[in-house]
Short mmCIF file of C-alpha atoms and ligand atoms in Angstrom, two decimals:
data_model
loop_
_atom_site.label_atom_id
_atom_site.label_comp_id
_atom_site.label_asym_id
_atom_site.label_seq_id
_atom_site.Cartn_x
_atom_site.Cartn_y
_atom_site.Cartn_z
CA UNK E 1 79.26 52.14 -39.36
CA UNK E 2 78.69 54.95 -41.32
CA UNK E 3 78.97 58.55 -40.84
CA UNK E 4 75.75 59.73 -39.90
CA UNK E 5 75.25 57.07 -37.75
CA UNK E 6 78.12 57.47 -35.86
CA UNK E 7 77.97 61.72 -35.46
CA UNK E 8 74.28 60.66 -34.48
CA UNK E 9 75.81 58.50 -31.78
CA UNK E 10 78.13 61.15 -30.34
CA UNK E 11 75.08 63.65 -30.49
CA UNK E 12 73.93 61.87 -27.61
CA UNK E 13 77.14 61.98 -25.03
CA UNK E 14 76.74 64.37 -21.86
CA UNK E 15 79.00 67.39 -22.37
CA UNK E 16 80.83 69.54 -19.65
CA UNK E 17 78.10 70.71 -16.86
CA UNK E 18 80.25 73.08 -15.39
CA UNK E 19 82.89 74.09 -17.56
CA UNK E 20 86.21 75.05 -16.88
CA UNK E 21 87.52 78.36 -17.82
CA UNK E 22 91.48 77.65 -17.17
CA UNK E 23 91.48 74.53 -18.88
CA UNK E 24 90.19 75.09 -21.68
CA UNK E 25 87.30 72.88 -21.34
CA UNK E 26 84.57 73.10 -24.71
CA UNK E 27 83.37 70.05 -26.37
CA UNK E 28 84.44 68.61 -29.92
CA UNK E 29 81.25 68.21 -31.20
CA UNK E 30 80.29 64.96 -32.60
CA UNK E 31 80.04 67.02 -36.68
CA UNK E 32 84.22 67.32 -35.84
CA UNK E 33 84.72 64.40 -34.12
CA UNK E 34 82.76 61.59 -35.97
CA UNK E 35 84.94 63.13 -39.23
CA UNK E 36 88.12 63.26 -38.15
CA UNK E 37 88.24 59.49 -36.66
CA UNK E 38 86.25 58.60 -39.95
CA UNK E 39 89.08 60.34 -41.52
CA UNK E 40 91.53 58.25 -39.50
CA UNK E 41 89.76 55.04 -40.17
CA UNK E 42 88.90 55.17 -43.98
CA UNK E 43 92.13 57.57 -45.29
CA UNK E 44 94.79 55.80 -43.11
CA UNK E 45 93.35 52.53 -41.03
CA UNK E 46 94.53 54.50 -37.77
CA UNK E 47 91.74 53.18 -35.78
CA UNK E 48 90.68 49.56 -35.96
CA UNK E 49 92.62 46.88 -34.29
CA UNK E 50 94.56 49.88 -32.91
CA UNK E 51 95.38 50.74 -29.57
CA UNK E 52 94.50 54.74 -29.29
CA UNK E 53 95.01 57.26 -27.16
CA UNK E 54 92.60 60.58 -26.14
CA UNK E 55 94.57 63.46 -24.78
CA UNK E 56 92.77 65.97 -22.67
CA UNK E 57 89.59 63.84 -23.34
CA UNK E 58 87.42 66.16 -21.66
CA UNK E 59 83.97 64.07 -22.02
CA UNK E 60 85.54 61.95 -24.21
CA UNK E 61 83.92 62.21 -27.60
CA UNK E 62 86.78 61.40 -29.89
CA UNK E 63 88.15 58.37 -27.93
CA UNK E 64 84.40 57.27 -27.72
CA UNK E 65 84.28 57.66 -31.62
CA UNK E 66 87.32 55.41 -32.06
CA UNK E 67 86.62 53.14 -29.70
CA UNK E 68 83.01 52.55 -32.00
CA UNK E 69 85.10 52.59 -34.88
CA UNK E 70 86.63 49.28 -33.57
CA UNK E 71 89.87 50.23 -31.48
CA UNK E 72 90.67 47.46 -29.94
CA UNK E 73 91.86 49.63 -26.56
CA UNK E 74 90.85 52.97 -25.97
CA UNK E 75 92.59 55.26 -23.01
CA UNK E 76 91.02 58.68 -22.16
CA UNK E 77 93.50 60.80 -20.50
CA UNK E 78 92.41 64.23 -19.07
CA UNK E 79 93.56 66.71 -15.77
CA UNK E 80 89.77 66.90 -14.08
CA UNK E 81 87.94 64.63 -12.64
CA UNK E 82 84.85 66.12 -13.59
CA UNK E 83 84.78 65.22 -16.63
CA UNK E 84 86.61 62.16 -15.99
CA UNK E 85 82.87 61.22 -14.31
CA UNK E 86 81.13 62.67 -16.83
CA UNK E 87 83.34 60.99 -19.30
CA UNK E 88 83.50 57.20 -17.91
CA UNK E 89 79.47 57.86 -17.69
CA UNK E 90 79.28 58.61 -21.67
CA UNK E 91 81.46 55.47 -22.45
CA UNK E 92 79.18 52.96 -20.40
CA UNK E 93 76.26 54.66 -22.21
CA UNK E 94 77.47 53.77 -25.43
CA UNK E 95 78.68 49.83 -23.74
CA UNK E 96 82.55 51.02 -24.44
CA UNK E 97 85.11 49.66 -22.62
CA UNK E 98 87.39 52.51 -22.37
CA UNK E 99 90.67 53.24 -19.49
CA UNK E 100 90.33 56.78 -18.42
CA UNK E 101 93.85 58.03 -16.60
CA UNK E 102 94.05 61.53 -14.79
CA UNK E 103 96.83 62.64 -14.93
CA UNK E 104 98.45 66.36 -15.71
CA UNK E 105 99.81 65.83 -19.96
CA UNK E 106 102.69 67.58 -19.13
CA UNK E 107 103.53 64.72 -15.98
CA UNK E 108 102.75 61.77 -17.61
CA UNK E 109 105.25 59.38 -16.57
CA UNK E 110 105.00 56.09 -19.72
CA UNK E 111 106.72 53.25 -20.95
CA UNK E 112 107.25 52.43 -24.26
CA UNK E 113 105.41 52.49 -27.46
CA UNK E 114 102.22 50.64 -27.30
CA UNK E 115 100.00 53.25 -28.26
CA UNK E 116 99.16 53.21 -32.04
CA UNK E 117 97.36 56.77 -32.59
CA UNK E 118 96.83 59.68 -30.87
CA UNK E 119 93.69 61.89 -31.42
CA UNK E 120 93.04 65.11 -29.49
CA UNK E 121 91.62 68.16 -29.43
CA UNK E 122 94.70 70.23 -27.15
CA UNK E 123 93.88 73.47 -25.19
CA UNK E 124 94.82 75.86 -28.00
CA UNK E 125 97.09 77.70 -25.38
CA UNK E 126 95.04 80.38 -24.99
CA UNK E 127 94.83 79.92 -21.52
CA UNK E 128 98.04 78.85 -20.43
CA UNK E 129 100.72 79.68 -22.94
CA UNK E 130 102.74 76.39 -24.95
CA UNK E 131 99.34 74.25 -23.65
CA UNK E 132 99.17 73.48 -26.96
CA UNK E 133 102.78 72.43 -27.56
CA UNK E 134 103.07 70.58 -24.69
CA UNK E 135 99.95 67.99 -25.70
CA UNK E 136 102.09 67.72 -29.26
CA UNK E 137 104.88 67.11 -27.57
CA UNK E 138 103.74 64.60 -25.67
CA UNK E 139 101.90 62.72 -28.05
CA UNK E 140 104.39 62.63 -30.86
CA UNK E 141 106.66 60.67 -27.94
CA UNK E 142 103.78 57.83 -27.15
CA UNK E 143 102.15 57.16 -30.65
CA UNK E 144 104.18 54.88 -32.91
CA UNK E 145 102.03 55.48 -36.08
CA UNK E 146 100.16 58.45 -36.51
CA UNK E 147 98.94 61.79 -34.76
CA UNK E 148 95.13 63.39 -35.34
CA UNK E 149 95.15 66.95 -33.35
CA UNK E 150 93.96 70.27 -33.94
CA UNK E 151 95.39 73.65 -33.47
CA UNK E 152 94.67 77.27 -34.38
CA UNK E 153 95.33 77.79 -38.14
CA UNK E 154 97.54 81.30 -36.85
CA UNK E 155 99.89 78.70 -35.23
CA UNK E 156 100.41 77.06 -38.60
CA UNK E 157 104.06 77.60 -39.00
CA UNK E 158 105.21 77.67 -35.79
CA UNK E 159 103.37 73.69 -35.42
CA UNK E 160 105.04 72.18 -38.38
CA UNK E 161 108.31 73.64 -37.47
CA UNK E 162 108.17 72.33 -33.98
CA UNK E 163 106.77 69.09 -35.02
CA UNK E 164 109.29 68.38 -37.80
CA UNK E 165 111.92 69.81 -35.98
CA UNK E 166 111.50 69.22 -32.42
CA UNK E 167 109.50 66.40 -31.37
CA UNK E 168 110.11 63.54 -33.50
CA UNK E 169 107.65 63.61 -36.22
CA UNK E 170 109.03 62.41 -39.59
CA UNK E 171 105.96 64.45 -41.11
CA UNK E 172 103.22 67.02 -40.67
CA UNK E 173 100.42 67.38 -42.63
CA UNK E 174 97.24 69.52 -42.64
CA UNK E 175 93.77 67.08 -43.71
CA UNK E 176 91.61 69.83 -43.93
CA UNK E 177 90.84 73.79 -41.98
CA UNK E 178 87.88 73.91 -40.00
CA UNK E 179 85.64 76.72 -38.65
CA UNK E 180 85.35 75.73 -34.93
CA UNK E 181 82.75 77.27 -32.77
CA UNK E 182 84.04 78.18 -29.01
CA UNK E 183 80.69 78.59 -27.66
CA UNK E 184 80.04 81.46 -25.41
CA UNK E 185 80.74 79.44 -22.05
CA UNK E 186 82.77 81.95 -20.53
CA UNK E 187 82.08 85.51 -18.72
CA UNK E 188 85.07 86.91 -21.06
CA UNK E 189 83.66 85.98 -24.57
CA UNK E 190 81.43 88.65 -25.50
CA UNK E 191 80.05 87.04 -28.57
CA UNK E 192 77.68 84.44 -27.98
CA UNK E 193 79.61 82.15 -30.00
CA UNK E 194 83.61 82.22 -31.38
CA UNK E 195 84.73 81.00 -34.16
CA UNK E 196 87.94 80.49 -35.26
CA UNK E 197 89.54 78.47 -37.56
CA UNK E 198 91.49 75.70 -37.06
CA UNK E 199 93.25 72.79 -38.98
CA UNK E 200 92.98 68.93 -38.53
CA UNK E 201 96.49 67.74 -38.71
CA UNK E 202 98.14 64.26 -39.25
CA UNK E 203 101.76 63.86 -38.00
CA UNK E 204 103.39 60.47 -38.14
CA UNK E 205 106.67 60.04 -35.10
CA UNK E 206 109.66 58.78 -36.61
CA UNK E 207 110.62 55.46 -36.38
CA UNK E 208 110.23 55.40 -32.19
CA UNK E 209 112.32 52.07 -31.78
CA UNK E 210 115.53 52.05 -29.19
CA UNK E 211 113.52 54.46 -27.39
CA UNK E 212 111.30 51.73 -25.31
CA UNK E 213 111.48 52.22 -21.86
CA UNK E 214 112.31 55.71 -21.47
CA UNK E 215 109.53 57.58 -19.68
CA UNK E 216 107.78 60.93 -21.21
CA UNK R 16 91.81 49.36 -15.61
CA UNK R 17 93.29 47.22 -17.73
CA UNK R 18 97.13 45.50 -17.01
CA UNK R 19 97.06 46.83 -20.65
CA UNK R 20 97.05 50.37 -19.32
CA UNK R 21 99.04 48.83 -16.50
CA UNK R 22 101.98 47.93 -18.56
CA UNK R 23 102.30 51.75 -20.22
CA UNK R 24 101.78 53.68 -16.97
CA UNK R 25 104.71 54.50 -14.62
CA UNK R 26 105.59 56.81 -11.86
CA UNK R 27 107.15 59.98 -12.49
CA UNK R 28 107.81 61.76 -9.45
CA UNK R 29 110.95 64.18 -9.79
CA UNK R 30 114.24 62.19 -8.58
CA UNK R 31 112.61 58.79 -9.38
CA UNK R 32 115.02 56.82 -11.69
CA UNK R 33 112.57 54.05 -12.84
CA UNK R 34 109.02 53.83 -12.20
CA UNK R 35 107.68 50.73 -13.72
CA UNK R 36 106.40 49.09 -13.22
CA UNK R 37 103.89 50.48 -10.74
CA UNK R 38 102.40 48.04 -8.00
CA UNK R 39 99.17 47.33 -7.81
CA UNK R 40 96.70 47.37 -4.24
CA UNK R 41 93.60 45.48 -4.61
CA UNK R 42 90.02 46.27 -3.37
CA UNK R 43 88.14 45.06 -5.72
CA UNK R 44 88.95 42.98 -9.19
CA UNK R 45 86.14 43.29 -11.98
CA UNK R 46 86.21 40.86 -15.16
CA UNK R 47 84.88 42.02 -18.62
CA UNK R 48 84.23 39.47 -21.55
CA UNK R 49 85.72 41.26 -25.03
CA UNK R 50 86.01 39.04 -27.88
CA UNK R 51 89.43 37.51 -28.99
CA UNK R 52 91.45 39.24 -31.90
CA UNK R 53 94.11 37.06 -32.29
CA UNK R 54 95.94 39.61 -34.78
CA UNK R 55 95.96 42.33 -32.17
CA UNK R 56 97.61 39.96 -29.37
CA UNK R 57 100.07 39.08 -31.95
CA UNK R 58 100.80 42.21 -32.99
CA UNK R 59 101.30 43.56 -29.10
CA UNK R 60 103.02 40.51 -27.94
CA UNK R 61 106.38 42.24 -28.63
CA UNK R 62 105.45 45.58 -27.03
CA UNK R 63 104.42 44.08 -23.86
CA UNK R 64 107.00 43.69 -20.24
CA UNK R 65 106.20 40.71 -19.81
CA UNK R 66 106.82 40.40 -16.12
CA UNK R 67 105.42 43.33 -15.06
CA UNK R 68 102.15 41.28 -16.68
CA UNK R 69 102.96 38.20 -15.13
CA UNK R 70 103.31 40.11 -11.85
CA UNK R 71 100.39 41.87 -12.00
CA UNK R 72 97.83 39.76 -13.09
CA UNK R 73 98.98 37.25 -9.97
CA UNK R 74 98.30 40.28 -7.83
CA UNK R 75 94.96 40.37 -9.46
CA UNK R 76 94.11 36.98 -8.44
CA UNK R 77 94.83 35.38 -12.07
CA UNK R 78 98.23 33.17 -11.71
CA UNK R 79 97.39 31.33 -15.02
CA UNK R 80 100.48 32.82 -17.63
CA UNK R 81 103.41 31.63 -18.22
CA UNK R 82 106.74 32.97 -16.01
CA UNK R 83 108.76 32.50 -19.34
CA UNK R 84 107.77 32.96 -22.54
CA UNK R 85 109.18 33.45 -26.35
CA UNK R 86 106.97 34.24 -30.02
CA UNK R 87 105.66 30.65 -30.91
CA UNK R 88 103.85 30.39 -28.23
CA UNK R 89 101.62 33.07 -29.76
CA UNK R 90 99.85 30.24 -31.98
CA UNK R 91 98.54 28.29 -29.15
CA UNK R 92 94.70 29.01 -28.82
CA UNK R 93 95.62 28.23 -24.75
CA UNK R 94 98.50 30.86 -24.60
CA UNK R 95 96.41 33.17 -26.36
CA UNK R 96 93.09 33.10 -24.72
CA UNK R 97 95.43 33.64 -21.10
CA UNK R 98 97.11 36.37 -22.50
CA UNK R 99 93.95 38.26 -23.89
CA UNK R 100 92.15 37.91 -20.13
CA UNK R 101 94.71 39.01 -18.45
CA UNK R 102 95.86 41.66 -20.41
CA UNK R 103 92.45 43.13 -21.39
CA UNK R 104 89.47 41.55 -19.38
CA UNK R 105 90.73 41.72 -15.92
CA UNK R 106 90.36 45.59 -14.30
CA UNK R 107 91.15 47.21 -11.08
CA UNK R 108 88.13 48.75 -10.52
CA UNK R 109 89.53 50.11 -6.56
CA UNK R 110 92.49 50.28 -5.55
CA UNK R 111 95.92 51.84 -5.63
CA UNK R 112 99.04 51.61 -7.66
CA UNK R 113 101.94 52.20 -6.01
CA UNK R 114 105.71 54.13 -7.02
CA UNK R 115 108.27 50.98 -6.82
CA UNK R 116 110.84 53.46 -5.45
CA UNK R 117 109.05 55.96 -3.16
CA UNK R 118 105.91 53.57 -2.41
CA UNK R 119 103.57 57.10 -2.90
CA UNK R 120 100.22 55.41 -3.86
CA UNK R 121 97.75 56.72 -6.80
CA UNK R 122 94.43 55.81 -5.94
CA UNK R 123 92.60 54.21 -8.11
CA UNK R 124 88.65 54.95 -8.01
CA UNK R 125 86.36 53.56 -10.57
CA UNK R 126 88.56 51.95 -11.95
CA UNK R 127 90.20 56.13 -13.37
CA UNK R 128 94.21 55.70 -11.64
CA UNK R 129 95.05 59.34 -10.38
CA UNK R 130 98.39 59.74 -11.33
CA UNK R 131 98.27 63.43 -10.51
CA UNK R 132 101.75 65.07 -8.31
CA UNK R 133 101.85 67.07 -5.58
CA UNK R 134 103.89 70.16 -6.50
CA UNK R 135 106.79 68.82 -4.31
CA UNK R 136 106.75 65.69 -6.53
CA UNK R 137 106.89 67.40 -10.01
C1 LIG X 307 89.29 71.43 -26.10
S1 LIG X 307 89.04 70.43 -24.17
C2 LIG X 307 88.84 68.56 -25.27
C3 LIG X 307 87.40 68.22 -25.67
C4 LIG X 307 87.31 66.76 -25.66
N1 LIG X 307 87.98 66.42 -26.83
C5 LIG X 307 85.52 66.50 -25.34
O1 LIG X 307 84.79 66.17 -26.57
O2 LIG X 307 85.03 66.57 -24.84
C6 LIG X 307 90.48 70.17 -23.72
C7 LIG X 307 90.98 69.62 -22.40
O3 LIG X 307 91.97 69.20 -21.84
C8 LIG X 307 92.20 69.42 -20.76
N2 LIG X 307 93.61 69.45 -20.18
C9 LIG X 307 93.73 71.05 -19.94
N3 LIG X 307 94.90 71.09 -19.71
C10 LIG X 307 95.32 70.07 -19.42
C11 LIG X 307 96.42 69.27 -19.24
N4 LIG X 307 97.85 69.81 -18.37
N5 LIG X 307 96.66 67.92 -19.02
C12 LIG X 307 95.43 66.92 -18.86
N6 LIG X 307 94.30 67.43 -19.83
C13 LIG X 307 94.67 68.88 -19.87
C14 LIG X 307 90.78 69.73 -20.45
O4 LIG X 307 90.37 69.65 -18.81
C15 LIG X 307 89.72 69.52 -21.44
O5 LIG X 307 89.05 68.86 -21.21
#
């Protein structure tokens, strides 16, 4: 599938109808989502024929992109039932077979390393301090191959240190720096759009062998 | 929810030592056909908890999986077809997942298991 075609299909997806500020609910736009998955597939071979998990999947754009690029199994996890309902409808509209789970990422009960690749746009931790780190920790625990994630550029050093030293990553690389438009969804945003600098990361987990069967 | 997903999920309630595998209460199972990829199944096979899959499939009304397996069976198309069907084509649409230690039910609605914990379970 061509990049433009992927972006076009993602552009038709429904987004949060009633976004909840405390959960940092804003869409990962079709432009960014299509490029993340396109890179993961074409530069690293991390998507087609793989098991892909989308953590904090919201309305499911990243997971849908993975499924469109040929992932064999896609799992979307979010804490919020309303978002999951939209995500599930989006998957149905595109005739994609995606499994959704409602769970708080911090309390996710998980076994083994069946997931190959995690793609996520976690909360940046602006509302709940440390939310970004909770997501990264879990992602590196359940993935066997790669983790793609977006984090604020201002946290770059911190992310790198935590990933390599505390979270079991064998490599942590910024693939590119993006401008991320967080639309004015919330009253406390004074400007129409808040444009922040965000890094697209690729992490590789250390060989997870021997940890089979342990819960996260 | 596919049984592949069931093979990864466990109960994470405070105090539970082994929350895997979750029991299944069936209200409605649906089947969705998908194309079989032999390579995908072969790669996945060593990571699957076989007994959990066999029991889950049986609960969902599919009793064709052998109890005992070894990797040589991955050369058989007949075996791959059954493995594929159980793992990827059977979906728990309505029902519940049940913690094996506490019996706590996690409802499954429209195929989505609700694994949220109550405050006193965290
Ligand atoms: C920035 S949005 C991701 C948007 C998504 N990629 C999309 O395209 O719609 C962050 C998501 O994380 C979810 N979330 C926030 N805290 C969570 C938690 N503790 N556990 C699971 N999901 C959480 C929110 O509900 C929200 O959908």
